[in-house]
Amino acid sequence: MCQVCHSVDPADRAPVDICHCGAPGTQAAFARIEADINRRRMIGGTAAVLGMFAGFGLAPREVRAQTPGRPLLLTNLRLFDGETLALRDGVDILIAGERIAALPPIGQGPQEAERIDCGGRTVIPGLIDAHWHATLVAVSQIVALTQDIGFVHLMAGREAGATLMRGFTTVRDVGGPAFGLKLAIDRGVVAGPRIFPSGAMISQTAGHGDFRLLNELPRFPDTPANYIERQGVAQIADGADMVLRAAREQLMKGASQLKIMAGGGVASLYDPLDATQYTEREMRAAVEAAEDWGTYVCAHVYTSTGIRRAIAAGVRSIEHGQLADEDTVRMMADNGVWWSIQPFLADEDSNAYTDPRQIAKQQQVAEGTVRAFDLARKHGVNVAFGTDILFNAQGGALQGRNLAKFARFMSPLEALHKATGAAGALLALSGDRAPYAGALGVIRKDALADLLVIEGDPETDLAWLETSETSLRLILKGGRIVKDMLA
């Protein structure tokens, strides 16, 4: 409002036409001016952001979108649809916008479509890693817990681009401050996979998410949050009321599912692997918060006692679980609980630890891994692939290699299914909190067009996953080509 208007007596303001600042034409002019100012600010800010990311190697790679108004048709291919454990011949893949429009018989696609000849290669859905830590994989534990968070996020951005180039077009982030990275990827500022974020890992005091040193104890009600809590890596909450608040805060930030710590872990120093963490009532508080928002809770836990308590509380996905006994695995199957399991074998590809306590726990988990896979198959538990590569600067490159290890316990196509259709079904538990509308991990009508054209035979083996630089000939995410080596 201009100063002239303020100078007029309120009783006389209506009949006096001194200023036109409230007139529709004037307001429209103000709106145009403000929009132009904001546009200029946005352009300048975007340029600055892109410049910063480009300097760190994070600017989005060149992508080729479909020609406006023309669908894309992939031809001359074999198809693994992510659901059927067999390859299909005789179909093409028609893509319109970001979705799969149809799987027409060979030669029956629309004439106006832009065609891509796959050279007889196999087309599979984009891969899904159901247990990933997008902001924590590319840095050491000491860096993650002590260094400037800006550096951690820049490293995460660089790793996100590498993740996409490995063929993982979607990840379920089960702990860490990934909301900003997800936003940057979704807006096209940084190249990377789709992210289903959990936000901070919710942990009890002395739980797997409590990374404080002993000299930081004790903690009082007025003790400020520590570094990892302030940065959103983990959140310490004791008692049902505090767990409920912590859960609601992560949902407020945009969590598509929640992650709680229900037992001891390998990376944390002060909680034994066999420790059961959180009471059933505390777990139930997180579950109630998630259910009220139409989503679910996943739980880090290895032991039978912790798994049983989590299931009783309503947890829908068990993360790890390698120390479960047969009765507990049967309970998982009977309750339709998902098992997000990793090929932890304490081999050359494992997360590296130096502390004897961590090494001992890692070996204990490895000893239970083979038996866990056998029990999952025996009782028909819903299994989804995940890696849990953590605090391992070189480990991200082993993401595909970890999936290839699943073929030690099942057929290659079964293993591939765990990282496509099965993992997509797990992601669907997020319901309306899912950040992307459309099916993932499958190639069927109306699914999101995340596709890989591979140089290899997935019916025979998955060795091609270890050479993604050359074996992934074409990568599409949302119908956009992010890598093309078919020529």
XYZ file of C-alpha atoms in Angstrom:
487
model
C 0.000 0.000 0.000
C 1.393 3.452 -0.902
C 1.883 6.281 1.597
C -0.864 8.386 -0.004
C -3.442 5.794 1.000
C -2.187 5.825 4.587
C -2.564 9.609 4.728
C -6.296 9.557 3.975
C -8.756 9.529 6.862
C -10.234 6.015 7.134
C -13.743 7.415 7.223
C -13.226 9.145 3.893
C -11.079 6.503 2.148
C -13.825 4.781 0.161
C -15.222 7.807 -1.744
C -11.859 9.470 -2.307
C -9.972 8.281 -5.422
C -6.513 9.618 -4.649
C -4.480 6.394 -5.322
C -5.082 3.492 -7.702
C -2.699 1.019 -6.003
C -5.613 -1.251 -5.102
C -7.100 -1.259 -8.569
C -7.021 -4.582 -10.479
C -4.870 -3.153 -13.241
C -2.342 -1.803 -10.757
C -2.234 -5.075 -8.817
C -1.660 -6.978 -12.059
C 1.263 -4.691 -12.875
C 2.733 -5.256 -9.397
C 2.409 -9.028 -9.914
C 4.256 -8.826 -13.238
C 7.066 -6.807 -11.694
C 7.399 -9.203 -8.744
C 7.360 -12.233 -11.038
C 10.117 -10.706 -13.163
C 12.235 -9.971 -10.092
C 11.743 -13.512 -8.775
C 12.543 -14.960 -12.197
C 15.804 -13.038 -12.325
C 16.678 -14.146 -8.804
C 15.847 -17.751 -9.683
C 17.957 -17.665 -12.841
C 20.881 -16.170 -10.980
C 20.517 -18.589 -8.079
C 20.184 -21.584 -10.361
C 23.255 -20.534 -12.293
C 25.191 -20.230 -9.065
C 24.050 -23.658 -7.873
C 24.806 -25.299 -11.197
C 28.185 -23.606 -11.253
C 29.004 -24.937 -7.802
C 27.947 -28.463 -8.715
C 29.717 -28.343 -12.065
C 32.946 -27.457 -10.316
C 32.613 -30.630 -8.258
C 31.628 -32.771 -11.218
C 27.973 -32.942 -10.211
C 26.234 -31.064 -13.006
C 23.629 -33.261 -14.704
C 24.961 -35.223 -17.628
C 23.609 -34.538 -21.071
C 20.341 -36.392 -21.510
C 18.265 -36.920 -24.590
C 14.553 -36.537 -24.126
C 11.969 -37.782 -26.546
C 11.248 -35.517 -29.471
C 8.245 -33.409 -28.419
C 5.052 -35.053 -29.593
C 6.791 -38.281 -30.628
C 6.806 -41.463 -28.532
C 9.902 -43.613 -28.218
C 9.920 -47.208 -29.445
C 12.560 -49.729 -28.367
C 12.834 -52.518 -30.918
C 14.852 -55.679 -31.619
C 15.089 -56.809 -28.004
C 14.507 -59.541 -25.469
C 12.489 -58.522 -22.436
C 12.780 -59.240 -18.720
C 9.732 -57.493 -17.288
C 10.778 -57.669 -13.623
C 7.892 -59.967 -12.728
C 8.073 -63.149 -14.838
C 11.159 -65.319 -14.309
C 11.731 -65.769 -18.040
C 12.742 -63.653 -21.015
C 10.157 -62.663 -23.592
C 10.552 -62.264 -27.332
C 8.266 -60.782 -29.925
C 7.483 -57.436 -28.326
C 8.672 -53.851 -28.551
C 8.498 -51.227 -25.784
C 6.563 -48.027 -26.466
C 7.342 -45.064 -24.213
C 5.277 -41.874 -24.066
C 6.541 -39.173 -21.770
C 7.850 -40.718 -18.559
C 5.784 -43.903 -18.760
C 5.568 -47.136 -20.680
C 2.594 -46.769 -23.009
C 2.413 -50.337 -24.337
C 4.299 -53.508 -25.217
C 3.166 -53.867 -28.836
C 4.016 -56.923 -30.947
C 7.055 -56.480 -33.171
C 6.351 -54.128 -36.061
C 3.042 -52.840 -34.702
C 4.276 -49.703 -32.966
C 3.137 -46.306 -34.216
C 4.855 -45.122 -37.396
C 5.564 -41.674 -35.951
C 7.574 -43.133 -33.033
C 11.283 -42.441 -32.698
C 12.914 -45.871 -32.895
C 15.878 -47.243 -30.987
C 17.288 -50.556 -32.188
C 18.536 -52.537 -29.175
C 20.511 -54.941 -31.348
C 18.928 -58.103 -29.961
C 20.029 -57.243 -26.409
C 17.992 -57.750 -23.250
C 15.989 -54.900 -21.764
C 15.339 -54.984 -18.011
C 13.756 -52.571 -15.523
C 15.982 -50.041 -13.824
C 17.546 -51.615 -10.734
C 16.417 -50.835 -7.188
C 18.617 -50.912 -4.075
C 16.229 -51.282 -1.153
C 18.872 -50.581 1.518
C 21.028 -47.610 0.582
C 22.496 -44.637 2.453
C 22.824 -41.986 -0.228
C 24.599 -39.415 1.963
C 26.759 -41.839 3.943
C 28.132 -44.289 1.383
C 30.922 -42.159 -0.112
C 32.597 -40.908 3.081
C 34.327 -42.575 6.008
C 32.629 -42.832 9.363
C 34.919 -40.231 10.909
C 34.182 -37.803 8.069
C 30.442 -38.341 8.346
C 30.487 -37.716 12.088
C 32.904 -34.792 12.241
C 33.394 -32.967 8.935
C 31.487 -30.041 7.484
C 28.091 -31.257 6.294
C 28.485 -29.356 3.030
C 31.364 -31.614 2.040
C 29.334 -34.696 2.960
C 26.476 -33.537 0.736
C 28.767 -32.748 -2.182
C 30.277 -36.209 -1.954
C 26.749 -37.638 -1.828
C 25.837 -35.721 -4.976
C 28.802 -37.110 -6.842
C 27.979 -40.646 -5.683
C 24.357 -40.191 -6.760
C 25.442 -39.699 -10.365
C 27.649 -42.783 -10.174
C 24.758 -44.770 -8.700
C 22.564 -43.927 -11.666
C 25.320 -44.863 -14.110
C 25.530 -48.288 -12.429
C 21.929 -48.847 -13.501
C 20.293 -48.209 -10.128
C 17.529 -45.831 -11.073
C 15.863 -46.007 -7.637
C 17.115 -46.397 -4.074
C 15.339 -46.662 -0.754
C 17.416 -44.515 1.559
C 17.146 -46.029 5.026
C 18.993 -43.448 7.067
C 20.640 -40.090 6.583
C 19.945 -36.499 5.527
C 18.897 -37.335 1.960
C 15.973 -34.926 1.574
C 18.041 -32.166 -0.027
C 19.799 -34.568 -2.370
C 16.456 -36.018 -3.445
C 15.120 -32.538 -4.149
C 18.191 -31.631 -6.215
C 17.889 -34.838 -8.256
C 14.151 -34.465 -8.808
C 14.643 -30.871 -9.996
C 17.420 -31.847 -12.367
C 20.223 -29.984 -10.575
C 22.137 -33.206 -9.876
C 22.071 -36.520 -11.731
C 21.006 -39.454 -9.599
C 18.421 -42.126 -8.841
C 14.940 -41.702 -7.487
C 15.131 -41.637 -3.691
C 12.615 -43.022 -1.200
C 13.922 -41.254 1.933
C 13.570 -42.367 5.553
C 15.317 -39.365 7.043
C 17.111 -39.733 10.333
C 17.467 -43.241 11.767
C 15.444 -43.324 15.001
C 17.445 -44.929 17.799
C 17.269 -45.403 21.535
C 20.077 -44.233 23.788
C 22.965 -46.714 23.389
C 21.286 -48.020 20.237
C 22.710 -48.604 16.790
C 22.037 -44.993 15.824
C 23.719 -43.520 18.904
C 27.159 -42.606 17.578
C 28.165 -40.435 20.538
C 31.510 -40.984 22.180
C 31.612 -41.977 25.822
C 32.955 -38.583 26.814
C 29.671 -37.040 25.635
C 27.726 -38.826 28.372
C 25.621 -38.298 30.408
C 22.736 -36.664 28.568
C 20.234 -34.493 30.433
C 16.864 -33.125 29.308
C 18.454 -29.771 28.482
C 21.467 -31.259 26.676
C 21.462 -29.950 23.093
C 21.273 -32.326 20.165
C 24.635 -33.701 19.085
C 26.177 -33.285 15.633
C 24.611 -36.316 13.953
C 21.172 -35.340 15.231
C 21.526 -31.745 14.067
C 22.522 -32.924 10.606
C 19.729 -35.478 10.321
C 21.838 -38.648 10.301
C 20.117 -40.162 13.322
C 17.774 -39.089 16.087
C 17.961 -40.415 19.629
C 14.535 -40.891 21.205
C 13.644 -42.763 24.383
C 10.121 -43.610 25.487
C 7.020 -43.878 23.324
C 6.262 -40.164 23.408
C 9.721 -39.162 22.177
C 9.709 -41.872 19.508
C 6.331 -40.599 18.352
C 7.698 -37.068 18.067
C 10.824 -38.216 16.228
C 8.711 -40.242 13.793
C 6.396 -37.335 13.094
C 9.329 -35.009 12.490
C 10.743 -37.295 9.798
C 7.313 -37.564 8.181
C 7.074 -33.783 8.247
C 10.375 -33.584 6.369
C 9.041 -35.893 3.670
C 9.943 -39.435 4.742
C 8.358 -42.069 2.504
C 8.879 -44.656 5.258
C 10.450 -44.645 8.717
C 13.547 -46.472 9.943
C 14.032 -47.554 13.549
C 16.908 -49.377 15.208
C 15.573 -52.541 16.851
C 18.880 -54.239 17.651
C 22.648 -53.981 17.770
C 24.771 -53.311 14.723
C 28.242 -53.721 13.301
C 29.288 -50.121 12.666
C 28.355 -48.833 16.138
C 30.887 -49.483 18.868
C 28.921 -49.632 22.092
C 25.856 -51.791 21.399
C 26.322 -55.578 21.338
C 24.991 -57.339 18.267
C 22.594 -59.406 20.372
C 21.145 -56.368 22.173
C 17.393 -55.933 21.696
C 16.590 -52.257 21.289
C 13.312 -50.454 21.835
C 10.396 -51.899 23.747
C 7.386 -53.069 21.807
C 5.491 -49.970 22.959
C 8.233 -47.684 21.655
C 8.285 -49.478 18.320
C 4.528 -49.333 18.181
C 4.640 -45.538 18.576
C 6.671 -45.253 15.377
C 4.368 -47.707 13.603
C 1.290 -45.744 14.651
C 2.796 -42.510 13.367
C 3.632 -44.146 10.041
C 0.217 -45.812 9.701
C -1.521 -42.513 10.375
C 0.347 -41.132 7.346
C -0.396 -44.194 5.208
C 3.105 -45.661 5.233
C 5.219 -48.149 7.188
C 8.276 -48.760 9.386
C 11.377 -50.761 8.559
C 13.683 -51.953 11.329
C 17.409 -52.599 11.536
C 17.760 -55.835 13.487
C 19.693 -59.112 13.296
C 18.403 -61.385 16.058
C 15.298 -63.483 16.492
C 14.204 -61.691 19.660
C 14.405 -58.278 18.038
C 12.679 -59.443 14.845
C 9.811 -61.013 16.768
C 9.296 -57.865 18.811
C 9.355 -55.722 15.678
C 6.766 -57.925 13.948
C 4.531 -57.799 17.023
C 4.730 -54.006 16.924
C 3.672 -53.873 13.282
C 6.999 -53.357 11.492
C 6.636 -54.288 7.803
C 10.267 -54.688 6.675
C 13.204 -56.325 8.449
C 16.593 -54.923 7.475
C 19.392 -57.557 7.704
C 18.071 -60.319 9.984
C 20.951 -62.708 9.321
C 20.796 -64.238 12.814
C 17.120 -65.231 12.681
C 16.188 -68.782 13.645
C 13.754 -70.891 11.658
C 10.696 -70.199 13.805
C 11.286 -66.467 13.418
C 11.644 -66.747 9.648
C 8.403 -68.697 9.564
C 6.788 -65.888 11.570
C 8.015 -63.366 8.988
C 6.430 -65.389 6.190
C 3.147 -65.871 8.046
C 2.836 -62.128 8.657
C 3.803 -61.052 5.144
C 6.819 -59.149 6.446
C 9.468 -58.171 3.914
C 13.090 -59.212 4.335
C 15.541 -56.655 3.005
C 18.646 -58.814 3.117
C 22.239 -58.200 2.041
C 24.974 -60.633 0.949
C 27.138 -59.969 4.011
C 29.945 -62.506 3.610
C 32.882 -60.770 5.341
C 34.767 -60.933 2.049
C 36.893 -58.464 0.132
C 33.819 -56.419 -0.771
C 32.579 -55.871 2.768
C 32.565 -52.564 4.587
C 36.029 -52.077 6.071
C 36.403 -51.882 9.851
C 39.500 -51.590 12.036
C 38.073 -51.866 15.543
C 38.194 -55.483 16.822
C 34.639 -55.180 18.157
C 33.305 -54.244 14.725
C 35.298 -56.967 12.986
C 34.003 -59.631 15.399
C 30.398 -58.561 14.862
C 30.878 -58.497 11.093
C 32.155 -62.069 11.147
C 29.196 -63.193 13.255
C 26.757 -61.733 10.737
C 28.597 -63.337 7.814
C 28.276 -66.741 9.420
C 24.507 -66.374 9.457
C 24.081 -65.028 5.934
C 24.045 -68.300 3.981
C 21.607 -69.886 6.409
C 19.358 -66.815 6.231
C 19.065 -67.082 2.449
C 18.243 -70.788 2.751
C 15.540 -70.152 5.349
C 14.012 -67.321 3.341
C 13.657 -69.613 0.329
C 12.358 -72.528 2.391
C 9.539 -70.500 3.954
C 8.763 -68.207 1.029
C 9.536 -64.881 2.688
C 9.223 -61.785 0.506
C 12.846 -60.811 -0.178
C 14.174 -57.572 -1.662
C 17.761 -56.780 -2.592
C 19.774 -54.198 -0.664
C 23.450 -53.473 -0.134
C 23.947 -51.340 2.987
C 27.292 -50.103 1.660
C 28.242 -47.628 4.366
C 31.162 -45.349 5.215
C 33.043 -46.881 2.300
C 34.441 -44.405 -0.225
C 35.272 -47.119 -2.758
C 32.386 -49.404 -1.855
C 29.733 -47.744 -3.978
C 31.331 -49.151 -7.109
C 30.539 -52.637 -5.743
C 26.781 -52.107 -5.774
C 26.179 -54.241 -8.867
C 28.706 -56.817 -7.697
C 26.649 -57.264 -4.513
C 23.557 -58.005 -6.569
C 25.508 -60.529 -8.629
C 26.261 -62.361 -5.359
C 22.546 -63.040 -4.920
C 22.926 -65.515 -7.781
C 24.925 -67.721 -5.390
C 21.694 -68.413 -3.533
C 19.159 -68.480 -6.382
C 18.948 -68.404 -10.163
C 20.205 -65.275 -11.953
C 16.691 -64.202 -12.975
C 15.424 -64.751 -9.421
C 18.248 -62.560 -8.143
C 17.439 -59.898 -10.717
C 13.789 -60.046 -9.663
C 14.792 -59.168 -6.078
C 16.218 -55.874 -7.363
C 13.355 -55.100 -9.746
C 9.791 -56.344 -9.334
C 10.183 -57.526 -5.733
C 11.935 -54.352 -4.606
C 9.293 -52.302 -6.398
C 6.564 -54.104 -4.468
C 8.370 -53.252 -1.226
C 8.553 -49.585 -2.218
C 4.821 -49.637 -2.918
C 4.186 -50.086 0.834
C 4.751 -46.321 1.096
C 1.300 -45.815 -0.436
C 0.464 -42.144 -0.851
C 3.782 -41.193 0.768
C 5.621 -42.644 -2.234
C 7.359 -39.657 -3.848
C 6.823 -40.902 -7.411
C 3.484 -41.816 -8.965
C 3.734 -45.031 -10.941
C 5.016 -48.583 -10.651
C 8.771 -49.128 -10.391
C 10.893 -52.208 -11.061
C 8.604 -53.559 -13.780
C 8.103 -53.158 -17.511
C 4.384 -53.004 -18.153
C 1.796 -50.510 -19.319
C 1.697 -47.307 -17.221
C 4.857 -48.178 -15.246
C 7.542 -45.505 -15.026
C 9.951 -45.852 -17.935
C 13.142 -46.687 -16.048
C 14.910 -49.159 -18.332
C 18.323 -50.699 -18.995
C 19.601 -52.258 -22.219
C 22.302 -54.715 -21.184
C 25.180 -56.491 -22.874
C 24.833 -59.906 -21.256
C 22.505 -62.824 -20.694
C 20.664 -62.545 -17.357
C 19.365 -66.096 -17.724
C 22.920 -67.399 -17.494
C 24.695 -65.160 -14.977
C 24.886 -61.626 -13.595
C 28.599 -61.043 -14.194
C 27.710 -58.124 -16.467
C 26.693 -56.169 -13.362
C 30.366 -55.881 -12.426
C 31.228 -54.066 -15.664
C 28.426 -51.515 -15.822
C 30.625 -49.001 -17.671
C 30.501 -51.180 -20.786
C 27.679 -53.649 -20.182
C 24.942 -51.066 -19.652
C 24.443 -49.877 -23.213
C 21.394 -47.691 -22.614
C 19.924 -46.215 -19.438
C 16.557 -44.489 -19.337
C 15.067 -42.822 -16.294
C 11.545 -41.532 -16.627
C 11.705 -41.916 -20.383
C 14.825 -39.768 -20.681
C 18.046 -41.240 -21.989
C 20.841 -40.678 -19.483
C 23.340 -42.998 -21.148
C 23.506 -44.233 -24.742
C 26.269 -46.563 -25.959
C 24.197 -48.521 -28.460
C 25.924 -46.864 -31.383
